[in-house]
Tab-separated table of C-alpha atoms in Angstrom:
chain	number	residue	atom	x	y	z
A	1	UNK	CA	211.894	-170.125	4.329
A	2	UNK	CA	210.310	-173.465	5.234
A	3	UNK	CA	206.939	-173.683	6.867
A	4	UNK	CA	206.222	-177.126	8.409
A	5	UNK	CA	204.878	-179.149	11.334
A	6	UNK	CA	207.230	-181.193	13.296
A	7	UNK	CA	206.854	-184.331	14.220
A	8	UNK	CA	203.833	-185.126	11.985
A	9	UNK	CA	200.723	-186.594	13.345
A	10	UNK	CA	201.905	-186.109	17.027
A	11	UNK	CA	199.672	-184.897	19.886
A	12	UNK	CA	202.306	-182.436	20.945
A	13	UNK	CA	203.652	-181.047	17.610
A	14	UNK	CA	205.552	-177.755	16.762
A	15	UNK	CA	204.857	-175.304	14.097
A	16	UNK	CA	208.254	-174.484	12.729
A	17	UNK	CA	209.240	-171.498	10.448
A	18	UNK	CA	212.581	-172.320	9.500
A	19	UNK	CA	215.592	-171.118	7.610
A	20	UNK	CA	216.480	-173.308	4.482
A	21	UNK	CA	217.896	-176.540	5.349
A	22	UNK	CA	216.819	-176.919	9.095
A	23	UNK	CA	213.934	-179.139	8.512
A	24	UNK	CA	216.162	-181.567	6.696
A	25	UNK	CA	218.664	-181.225	9.745
A	26	UNK	CA	215.975	-182.468	12.057
A	27	UNK	CA	214.512	-185.252	9.892
A	28	UNK	CA	218.105	-186.614	9.324
A	29	UNK	CA	218.478	-187.186	13.005
A	30	UNK	CA	218.739	-190.878	14.051
A	31	UNK	CA	215.360	-192.052	15.333
A	32	UNK	CA	213.753	-188.769	15.010
A	33	UNK	CA	211.577	-188.009	16.852
A	34	UNK	CA	212.630	-189.549	20.103
A	35	UNK	CA	209.786	-189.635	22.716
A	36	UNK	CA	209.532	-186.911	25.327
A	37	UNK	CA	211.096	-187.410	28.878
A	38	UNK	CA	208.932	-187.000	31.735
A	39	UNK	CA	209.634	-186.624	35.339
A	40	UNK	CA	208.803	-189.704	37.558
A	41	UNK	CA	205.931	-187.879	39.437
A	42	UNK	CA	204.416	-184.490	38.530
A	43	UNK	CA	206.670	-181.712	39.463
A	44	UNK	CA	205.038	-178.351	38.487
A	45	UNK	CA	201.692	-176.519	38.546
A	46	UNK	CA	200.487	-173.168	36.971
A	47	UNK	CA	199.307	-170.506	39.345
A	48	UNK	CA	197.526	-167.161	38.823
A	49	UNK	CA	199.691	-164.573	40.532
A	50	UNK	CA	198.199	-160.999	40.877
A	51	UNK	CA	200.194	-158.650	38.675
A	52	UNK	CA	202.332	-161.452	37.200
A	53	UNK	CA	199.573	-163.618	35.336
A	54	UNK	CA	200.333	-167.195	35.188
A	55	UNK	CA	203.428	-168.352	37.052
A	56	UNK	CA	204.883	-171.943	37.674
A	57	UNK	CA	205.504	-173.323	41.026
A	58	UNK	CA	207.021	-176.788	42.358
A	59	UNK	CA	204.506	-179.495	43.804
A	60	UNK	CA	207.066	-181.337	45.656
A	61	UNK	CA	210.808	-180.964	46.679
A	62	UNK	CA	213.155	-181.129	43.675
A	63	UNK	CA	216.821	-182.245	43.755
A	64	UNK	CA	219.598	-180.423	41.986
A	65	UNK	CA	219.543	-181.946	38.396
A	66	UNK	CA	216.196	-183.266	38.397
A	67	UNK	CA	213.778	-182.941	35.450
A	68	UNK	CA	210.892	-180.740	36.264
A	69	UNK	CA	209.184	-181.056	32.812
A	70	UNK	CA	209.650	-181.339	29.070
A	71	UNK	CA	207.749	-180.082	26.255
A	72	UNK	CA	207.890	-179.309	22.508
A	73	UNK	CA	207.612	-175.686	21.629
A	74	UNK	CA	204.418	-174.194	20.233
A	75	UNK	CA	206.565	-172.469	17.778
A	76	UNK	CA	209.897	-172.202	16.321
A	77	UNK	CA	210.672	-169.218	14.060
A	78	UNK	CA	213.811	-167.301	12.863
A	79	UNK	CA	215.164	-164.834	15.313
A	80	UNK	CA	215.605	-162.321	12.497
A	81	UNK	CA	214.449	-162.034	9.009
A	82	UNK	CA	214.451	-159.581	6.205
A	83	UNK	CA	211.051	-158.451	4.510
A	84	UNK	CA	211.786	-156.778	1.161
A	85	UNK	CA	211.254	-153.064	1.755
A	86	UNK	CA	211.103	-150.241	-0.877
A	87	UNK	CA	214.337	-148.203	-0.759
A	88	UNK	CA	212.414	-145.089	-0.436
A	89	UNK	CA	211.266	-146.101	3.195
A	90	UNK	CA	212.498	-144.045	6.125
A	91	UNK	CA	214.149	-145.904	9.091
A	92	UNK	CA	210.840	-145.944	10.986
A	93	UNK	CA	208.990	-147.197	7.948
A	94	UNK	CA	211.574	-149.913	7.322
A	95	UNK	CA	211.028	-151.036	10.909
A	96	UNK	CA	207.263	-151.092	10.739
A	97	UNK	CA	207.373	-152.847	7.279
A	98	UNK	CA	209.462	-155.595	9.132
A	99	UNK	CA	207.048	-156.150	11.925
A	100	UNK	CA	204.094	-156.169	9.675
A	101	UNK	CA	205.515	-158.876	7.354
A	102	UNK	CA	206.842	-160.955	10.112
A	103	UNK	CA	203.199	-160.892	11.426
A	104	UNK	CA	201.939	-162.236	8.319
A	105	UNK	CA	204.321	-165.184	8.534
A	106	UNK	CA	203.576	-165.888	12.078
A	107	UNK	CA	199.654	-165.663	11.372
A	108	UNK	CA	200.156	-168.467	8.867
A	109	UNK	CA	202.147	-170.502	11.379
A	110	UNK	CA	199.730	-170.071	14.376
A	111	UNK	CA	196.669	-170.745	12.050
A	112	UNK	CA	198.148	-174.298	11.498
A	113	UNK	CA	198.216	-175.164	15.111
A	114	UNK	CA	195.473	-177.352	16.643
A	115	UNK	CA	192.831	-175.431	18.443
A	116	UNK	CA	194.140	-176.299	22.013
A	117	UNK	CA	197.837	-175.454	21.013
A	118	UNK	CA	196.471	-171.969	19.166
A	119	UNK	CA	194.661	-171.065	22.405
A	120	UNK	CA	197.690	-171.905	24.562
A	121	UNK	CA	199.862	-169.738	22.399
A	122	UNK	CA	197.200	-166.695	22.469
A	123	UNK	CA	196.883	-166.846	26.168
A	124	UNK	CA	200.681	-166.012	26.690
A	125	UNK	CA	201.858	-162.454	27.951
A	126	UNK	CA	202.286	-159.731	25.588
A	127	UNK	CA	204.703	-156.819	26.574
A	128	UNK	CA	204.929	-155.178	23.175
A	129	UNK	CA	201.432	-153.559	22.662
A	130	UNK	CA	202.826	-150.091	21.982
A	131	UNK	CA	205.818	-150.481	19.930
A	132	UNK	CA	204.193	-151.343	16.609
A	133	UNK	CA	204.234	-155.056	16.856
A	134	UNK	CA	201.383	-157.040	15.963
A	135	UNK	CA	199.602	-159.385	18.625
A	136	UNK	CA	201.347	-162.555	17.252
A	137	UNK	CA	204.762	-160.694	16.977
A	138	UNK	CA	204.233	-159.170	20.491
A	139	UNK	CA	203.562	-162.630	22.026
A	140	UNK	CA	206.513	-164.181	20.125
A	141	UNK	CA	208.907	-161.208	21.357
A	142	UNK	CA	207.914	-161.579	24.898
A	143	UNK	CA	208.048	-165.319	25.253
A	144	UNK	CA	210.741	-166.441	22.964
A	145	UNK	CA	213.569	-168.592	24.187
A	146	UNK	CA	217.067	-168.420	22.210
A	147	UNK	CA	217.517	-171.574	20.049
A	148	UNK	CA	220.999	-171.395	18.471
A	149	UNK	CA	222.830	-174.281	16.795
A	150	UNK	CA	220.262	-175.348	14.234
A	151	UNK	CA	222.433	-174.204	11.567
A	152	UNK	CA	225.919	-175.632	11.959
A	153	UNK	CA	228.654	-172.977	11.248
A	154	UNK	CA	226.080	-169.929	11.515
A	155	UNK	CA	226.700	-167.706	14.377
A	156	UNK	CA	225.186	-164.394	13.700
A	157	UNK	CA	222.163	-163.938	16.397
A	158	UNK	CA	219.914	-162.578	13.578
A	159	UNK	CA	220.308	-165.869	11.611
A	160	UNK	CA	219.516	-168.139	14.609
A	161	UNK	CA	216.092	-169.418	15.653
A	162	UNK	CA	213.905	-168.857	18.760
A	163	UNK	CA	211.076	-170.804	20.460
A	164	UNK	CA	207.808	-170.065	22.147
A	165	UNK	CA	206.635	-172.720	24.855
A	166	UNK	CA	203.362	-173.261	26.470
A	167	UNK	CA	204.542	-173.708	30.123
A	168	UNK	CA	208.334	-172.956	30.254
A	169	UNK	CA	207.475	-169.526	28.687
A	170	UNK	CA	205.399	-168.777	31.664
A	171	UNK	CA	208.284	-168.892	34.045
A	172	UNK	CA	208.899	-165.599	35.703
A	173	UNK	CA	212.271	-164.075	35.686
A	174	UNK	CA	214.764	-164.050	38.332
A	175	UNK	CA	218.540	-162.737	38.447
A	176	UNK	CA	219.086	-165.893	40.589
A	177	UNK	CA	217.258	-168.441	38.742
A	178	UNK	CA	216.465	-171.900	40.247
A	179	UNK	CA	215.975	-173.581	36.821
A	180	UNK	CA	217.365	-173.775	33.295
A	181	UNK	CA	215.713	-175.370	30.035
A	182	UNK	CA	217.977	-177.228	27.731
A	183	UNK	CA	216.658	-178.052	24.357
A	184	UNK	CA	217.135	-181.570	23.020
A	185	UNK	CA	217.165	-181.753	19.440
A	186	UNK	CA	216.298	-185.357	19.137
A	187	UNK	CA	212.925	-185.224	20.602
A	188	UNK	CA	212.501	-181.491	19.502
A	189	UNK	CA	211.772	-180.492	23.089
A	190	UNK	CA	212.940	-178.367	25.862
A	191	UNK	CA	213.656	-179.979	29.325
A	192	UNK	CA	213.432	-177.991	32.369
A	193	UNK	CA	215.929	-178.945	35.048
A	194	UNK	CA	216.445	-177.769	38.740
A	195	UNK	CA	219.802	-176.168	39.024
A	196	UNK	CA	219.882	-176.371	42.804
A	197	UNK	CA	217.565	-178.111	45.348
A	198	UNK	CA	214.184	-176.508	45.369
A	199	UNK	CA	211.602	-176.536	48.150
A	200	UNK	CA	207.957	-177.708	47.584
A	201	UNK	CA	205.864	-174.959	46.715
A	202	UNK	CA	208.618	-172.676	45.676
A	203	UNK	CA	208.270	-170.522	42.542
A	204	UNK	CA	210.247	-171.794	39.500
A	205	UNK	CA	212.288	-169.048	37.708
A	206	UNK	CA	214.282	-168.676	34.731
A	207	UNK	CA	216.794	-165.875	33.550
A	208	UNK	CA	215.632	-163.813	30.560
A	209	UNK	CA	218.750	-161.771	30.344
A	210	UNK	CA	222.394	-162.115	31.014
A	211	UNK	CA	222.387	-162.329	35.044
A	212	UNK	CA	226.076	-162.020	35.553
A	213	UNK	CA	225.859	-158.321	34.430
A	214	UNK	CA	225.384	-155.646	37.217
A	215	UNK	CA	222.061	-154.566	38.589
A	216	UNK	CA	221.751	-151.263	36.568
A	217	UNK	CA	222.472	-153.170	33.069
A	218	UNK	CA	220.067	-155.972	34.107
A	219	UNK	CA	217.155	-153.532	34.625
A	220	UNK	CA	217.746	-151.880	31.454
A	221	UNK	CA	217.901	-155.277	29.726
A	222	UNK	CA	214.541	-156.133	31.335
A	223	UNK	CA	212.685	-153.121	29.879
A	224	UNK	CA	211.309	-154.613	27.001
A	225	UNK	CA	209.577	-157.115	29.310
A	226	UNK	CA	207.554	-154.287	30.996
A	227	UNK	CA	208.555	-154.974	34.643
A	228	UNK	CA	210.951	-154.128	37.318
A	229	UNK	CA	212.924	-157.107	38.844
A	230	UNK	CA	212.414	-157.216	42.463
A	231	UNK	CA	214.447	-160.291	43.211
A	232	UNK	CA	217.080	-160.094	46.093
A	233	UNK	CA	219.977	-159.100	43.864
A	234	UNK	CA	218.218	-156.399	42.600
A	235	UNK	CA	216.491	-154.751	45.609
A	236	UNK	CA	219.050	-155.017	48.345
A	237	UNK	CA	222.094	-152.880	48.126
A	238	UNK	CA	223.603	-154.014	44.763
A	239	UNK	CA	227.382	-153.033	45.135
A	240	UNK	CA	228.454	-156.064	46.809
A	241	UNK	CA	226.281	-158.468	44.641
A	242	UNK	CA	227.568	-156.636	41.455
A	243	UNK	CA	231.219	-157.067	42.792
A	244	UNK	CA	230.711	-160.867	43.006
A	245	UNK	CA	229.122	-161.362	39.740
A	246	UNK	CA	232.009	-159.501	38.116
A	247	UNK	CA	234.441	-161.573	40.004
A	248	UNK	CA	232.414	-164.836	38.627
A	249	UNK	CA	232.911	-163.440	35.042
A	250	UNK	CA	236.663	-162.854	35.775
A	251	UNK	CA	237.837	-166.619	36.251
A	252	UNK	CA	238.022	-169.342	34.197
A	253	UNK	CA	239.413	-172.676	35.190
A	254	UNK	CA	242.153	-173.999	33.065
A	255	UNK	CA	243.158	-177.387	34.227
A	256	UNK	CA	245.724	-178.492	32.018
A	257	UNK	CA	248.008	-175.237	32.594
A	258	UNK	CA	247.747	-175.862	36.284
A	259	UNK	CA	248.547	-179.207	36.132
A	260	UNK	CA	251.948	-178.598	34.426
A	261	UNK	CA	252.950	-175.186	36.215
A	262	UNK	CA	254.685	-176.815	39.274
A	263	UNK	CA	255.191	-173.270	40.861
A	264	UNK	CA	251.548	-173.322	41.606
A	265	UNK	CA	250.526	-175.427	44.610
A	266	UNK	CA	248.841	-178.817	44.193
A	267	UNK	CA	245.703	-177.290	45.684
A	268	UNK	CA	245.814	-173.773	43.850
A	269	UNK	CA	243.409	-174.682	41.163
A	270	UNK	CA	240.885	-176.360	43.550
A	271	UNK	CA	240.772	-173.724	46.085
A	272	UNK	CA	240.257	-170.983	43.015
A	273	UNK	CA	237.328	-173.234	42.007
A	274	UNK	CA	235.929	-173.542	45.460
A	275	UNK	CA	236.170	-169.732	45.831
A	276	UNK	CA	234.198	-169.396	42.669
A	277	UNK	CA	231.618	-171.864	43.592
A	278	UNK	CA	231.104	-170.078	47.033
A	279	UNK	CA	230.408	-166.911	45.055
A	280	UNK	CA	228.128	-168.382	42.627
A	281	UNK	CA	226.203	-170.128	45.163
A	282	UNK	CA	225.890	-166.794	47.425
A	283	UNK	CA	224.434	-165.082	44.272
A	284	UNK	CA	222.292	-168.040	43.537
A	285	UNK	CA	223.807	-168.263	39.932
A	286	UNK	CA	224.119	-172.003	39.551
A	287	UNK	CA	222.278	-171.828	36.120
A	288	UNK	CA	225.440	-170.108	34.658
A	289	UNK	CA	228.026	-172.077	33.051
A	290	UNK	CA	230.958	-171.010	35.145
A	291	UNK	CA	229.317	-173.121	38.000
A	292	UNK	CA	229.364	-176.328	35.920
A	293	UNK	CA	232.844	-175.406	34.758
A	294	UNK	CA	234.273	-175.025	38.167
A	295	UNK	CA	232.584	-178.397	39.409
A	296	UNK	CA	234.291	-180.227	36.411
A	297	UNK	CA	237.653	-178.456	37.002
A	298	UNK	CA	237.521	-179.720	40.504
A	299	UNK	CA	237.060	-183.250	39.455
A	300	UNK	CA	239.653	-183.095	36.811
A	301	UNK	CA	242.203	-181.628	39.328
A	302	UNK	CA	241.688	-184.568	41.467
A	303	UNK	CA	242.066	-186.940	38.493
A	304	UNK	CA	245.338	-184.928	37.720
A	305	UNK	CA	246.391	-185.821	41.377
A	306	UNK	CA	245.339	-189.405	41.225
A	307	UNK	CA	242.876	-188.725	44.040
A	308	UNK	CA	239.979	-191.211	42.881
A	309	UNK	CA	238.170	-190.970	46.335
A	310	UNK	CA	237.825	-187.104	45.856
A	311	UNK	CA	237.454	-187.136	42.168
A	312	UNK	CA	234.351	-189.503	42.395
A	313	UNK	CA	232.675	-187.329	44.887
A	314	UNK	CA	232.975	-184.371	42.386
A	315	UNK	CA	232.152	-186.653	39.405
A	316	UNK	CA	228.672	-187.203	41.265
A	317	UNK	CA	228.242	-183.314	41.208
A	318	UNK	CA	229.328	-183.232	37.641
A	319	UNK	CA	226.541	-185.637	36.789
A	320	UNK	CA	223.927	-183.443	38.287
A	321	UNK	CA	224.909	-180.575	35.982
A	322	UNK	CA	222.502	-181.771	33.339
A	323	UNK	CA	221.804	-178.254	32.236
A	324	UNK	CA	225.442	-177.595	31.147
A	325	UNK	CA	226.573	-176.705	27.674
A	326	UNK	CA	227.869	-179.976	25.966
A	327	UNK	CA	226.818	-182.178	29.135
A	328	UNK	CA	228.318	-185.524	29.281
A	329	UNK	CA	227.794	-188.139	31.958
A	330	UNK	CA	230.670	-189.285	33.791
A	331	UNK	CA	228.845	-192.225	35.332
A	332	UNK	CA	232.035	-194.379	34.967
A	333	UNK	CA	233.940	-192.211	37.419
A	334	UNK	CA	231.502	-192.497	40.149
A	335	UNK	CA	233.151	-195.679	41.547
A	336	UNK	CA	236.736	-194.621	42.995
A	337	UNK	CA	238.041	-197.998	41.730
A	338	UNK	CA	236.815	-197.774	38.429
A	339	UNK	CA	239.456	-198.915	35.732
A	340	UNK	CA	238.338	-195.777	33.739
A	341	UNK	CA	240.472	-193.533	35.752
A	342	UNK	CA	243.839	-194.767	34.503
A	343	UNK	CA	242.412	-194.484	31.017
A	344	UNK	CA	241.478	-190.614	31.687
A	345	UNK	CA	243.910	-188.560	29.404
A	346	UNK	CA	244.421	-186.306	32.782
A	347	UNK	CA	245.326	-189.371	34.963
A	348	UNK	CA	248.061	-188.293	37.613
A	349	UNK	CA	249.103	-185.445	35.063
A	350	UNK	CA	249.923	-183.281	38.002
A	351	UNK	CA	252.404	-185.860	39.013
A	352	UNK	CA	254.385	-186.071	35.600
A	353	UNK	CA	252.497	-188.949	34.117
A	354	UNK	CA	250.770	-187.339	31.294
A	355	UNK	CA	250.658	-189.042	27.919
A	356	UNK	CA	254.044	-188.709	25.898
A	357	UNK	CA	254.465	-185.218	24.286
A	358	UNK	CA	251.239	-183.856	26.013
A	359	UNK	CA	252.533	-182.419	28.832
A	360	UNK	CA	255.434	-180.936	26.775
A	361	UNK	CA	253.034	-178.981	24.639
A	362	UNK	CA	251.482	-177.376	27.742
A	363	UNK	CA	254.945	-176.751	29.423
A	364	UNK	CA	255.732	-174.746	26.293
A	365	UNK	CA	252.467	-172.679	26.611
A	366	UNK	CA	252.966	-172.226	30.420
A	367	UNK	CA	256.542	-170.862	29.747
A	368	UNK	CA	254.881	-167.977	27.760
A	369	UNK	CA	251.987	-167.405	30.098
A	370	UNK	CA	251.686	-164.892	33.058
A	371	UNK	CA	251.982	-165.328	36.878
A	372	UNK	CA	248.842	-167.389	37.059
A	373	UNK	CA	249.480	-169.220	33.759
A	374	UNK	CA	246.535	-167.373	32.094
A	375	UNK	CA	245.180	-164.030	30.849
A	376	UNK	CA	241.569	-162.634	30.506
A	377	UNK	CA	240.576	-160.506	27.565
A	378	UNK	CA	239.482	-157.002	28.507
A	379	UNK	CA	235.974	-156.579	29.692
A	380	UNK	CA	235.817	-160.109	31.277
A	381	UNK	CA	234.871	-161.775	28.121
A	382	UNK	CA	235.671	-165.180	29.639
A	383	UNK	CA	238.246	-166.017	27.105
A	384	UNK	CA	241.694	-167.562	28.394
A	385	UNK	CA	244.508	-166.396	26.520
A	386	UNK	CA	248.356	-167.186	26.629
A	387	UNK	CA	250.851	-164.226	25.974
A	388	UNK	CA	252.671	-164.779	22.815
A	389	UNK	CA	256.271	-163.624	21.788
A	390	UNK	CA	256.484	-160.699	19.356
A	391	UNK	CA	256.070	-161.663	15.764
A	392	UNK	CA	253.938	-164.648	16.641
A	393	UNK	CA	250.578	-165.057	14.608
A	394	UNK	CA	247.419	-163.610	16.187
A	395	UNK	CA	245.005	-164.251	17.672
A	396	UNK	CA	247.159	-166.206	20.290
A	397	UNK	CA	245.941	-169.849	21.355
A	398	UNK	CA	242.406	-169.085	23.087
A	399	UNK	CA	240.192	-171.185	25.372
A	400	UNK	CA	236.577	-169.998	24.493
A	401	UNK	CA	233.853	-170.040	27.097
A	402	UNK	CA	230.181	-169.523	27.148
A	403	UNK	CA	229.396	-165.880	27.283
């Protein structure tokens, strides 16, 4: 393990407790560290709420996709680590030993913080006071935000990292959150974005758990945070909301397949995605990846149809989805007359003008697919699969999506 401070000699620096190689990963990034981005005008303030501690509220109206704040974490640490343990320990002794050992590592990192940063860390909420966690481990478990991707090729959750922030960690949970934080590796900072229009004086919220699960599972997942969610999706009759959230999980747009399956109408995918967006907006789930995927799919569908007027309208919506996984600007598609359209790989694909050989490949897949050209894995895992003939290698051709 590596304990270090990044960036060095910065007013806002992060105490880092890394798996091997992660410090070098950051320091090799071009221009590291980039300066923090700031909103054009202050957009948030901290407020004391009875029974909730500190909360974060908007100070002005915010548009979808607008930057609210950015900050470097107080602490980055491994999500999981194993402390050497005597083989004679019972299960309970093993877990307590792990908590005690991790507390010592955290104590070393927290004591390296500036007095102001340490005070901010110690002022954060702790909902793990009765489970054997030390005070630093309790604060960390309560306020951590997942930080995957710092170790390329490593996917196991326990071998990832998590971060504790000063202000973003103070956002209260909602199952219909109105913000989403994205980590920018080049500046070593989180950026908090509005995922829909937010009114002045509205509380800013973030999702602590998988908000696409049903209400009962969400409440169970929130127990470690020591509160019961009272958002609309949890307090009103939940059956209809649960059904809508399950339907959102059950559809992932596949533009390529629609583009070459001519038995589907020209507006089939567009209407399916509009239905998806209506469900998402009704549930206030713009923060989830299916929202950004549906918006992008509609833009690409219009490109496939050669309709640049409509594609440019949806490109403007895609450009607002700055919180999306692997976000890429489509600034070059905002003008319907842009020459970038004719260079796009999907340009007029629906009209049979795909690049040579490209359409044929997907036609072959379409011939193997089901009625709608796609199948879902059991349980709504969000993976598109094409049925394959008997004897073909498995797994079949998958389209992965964010869980």
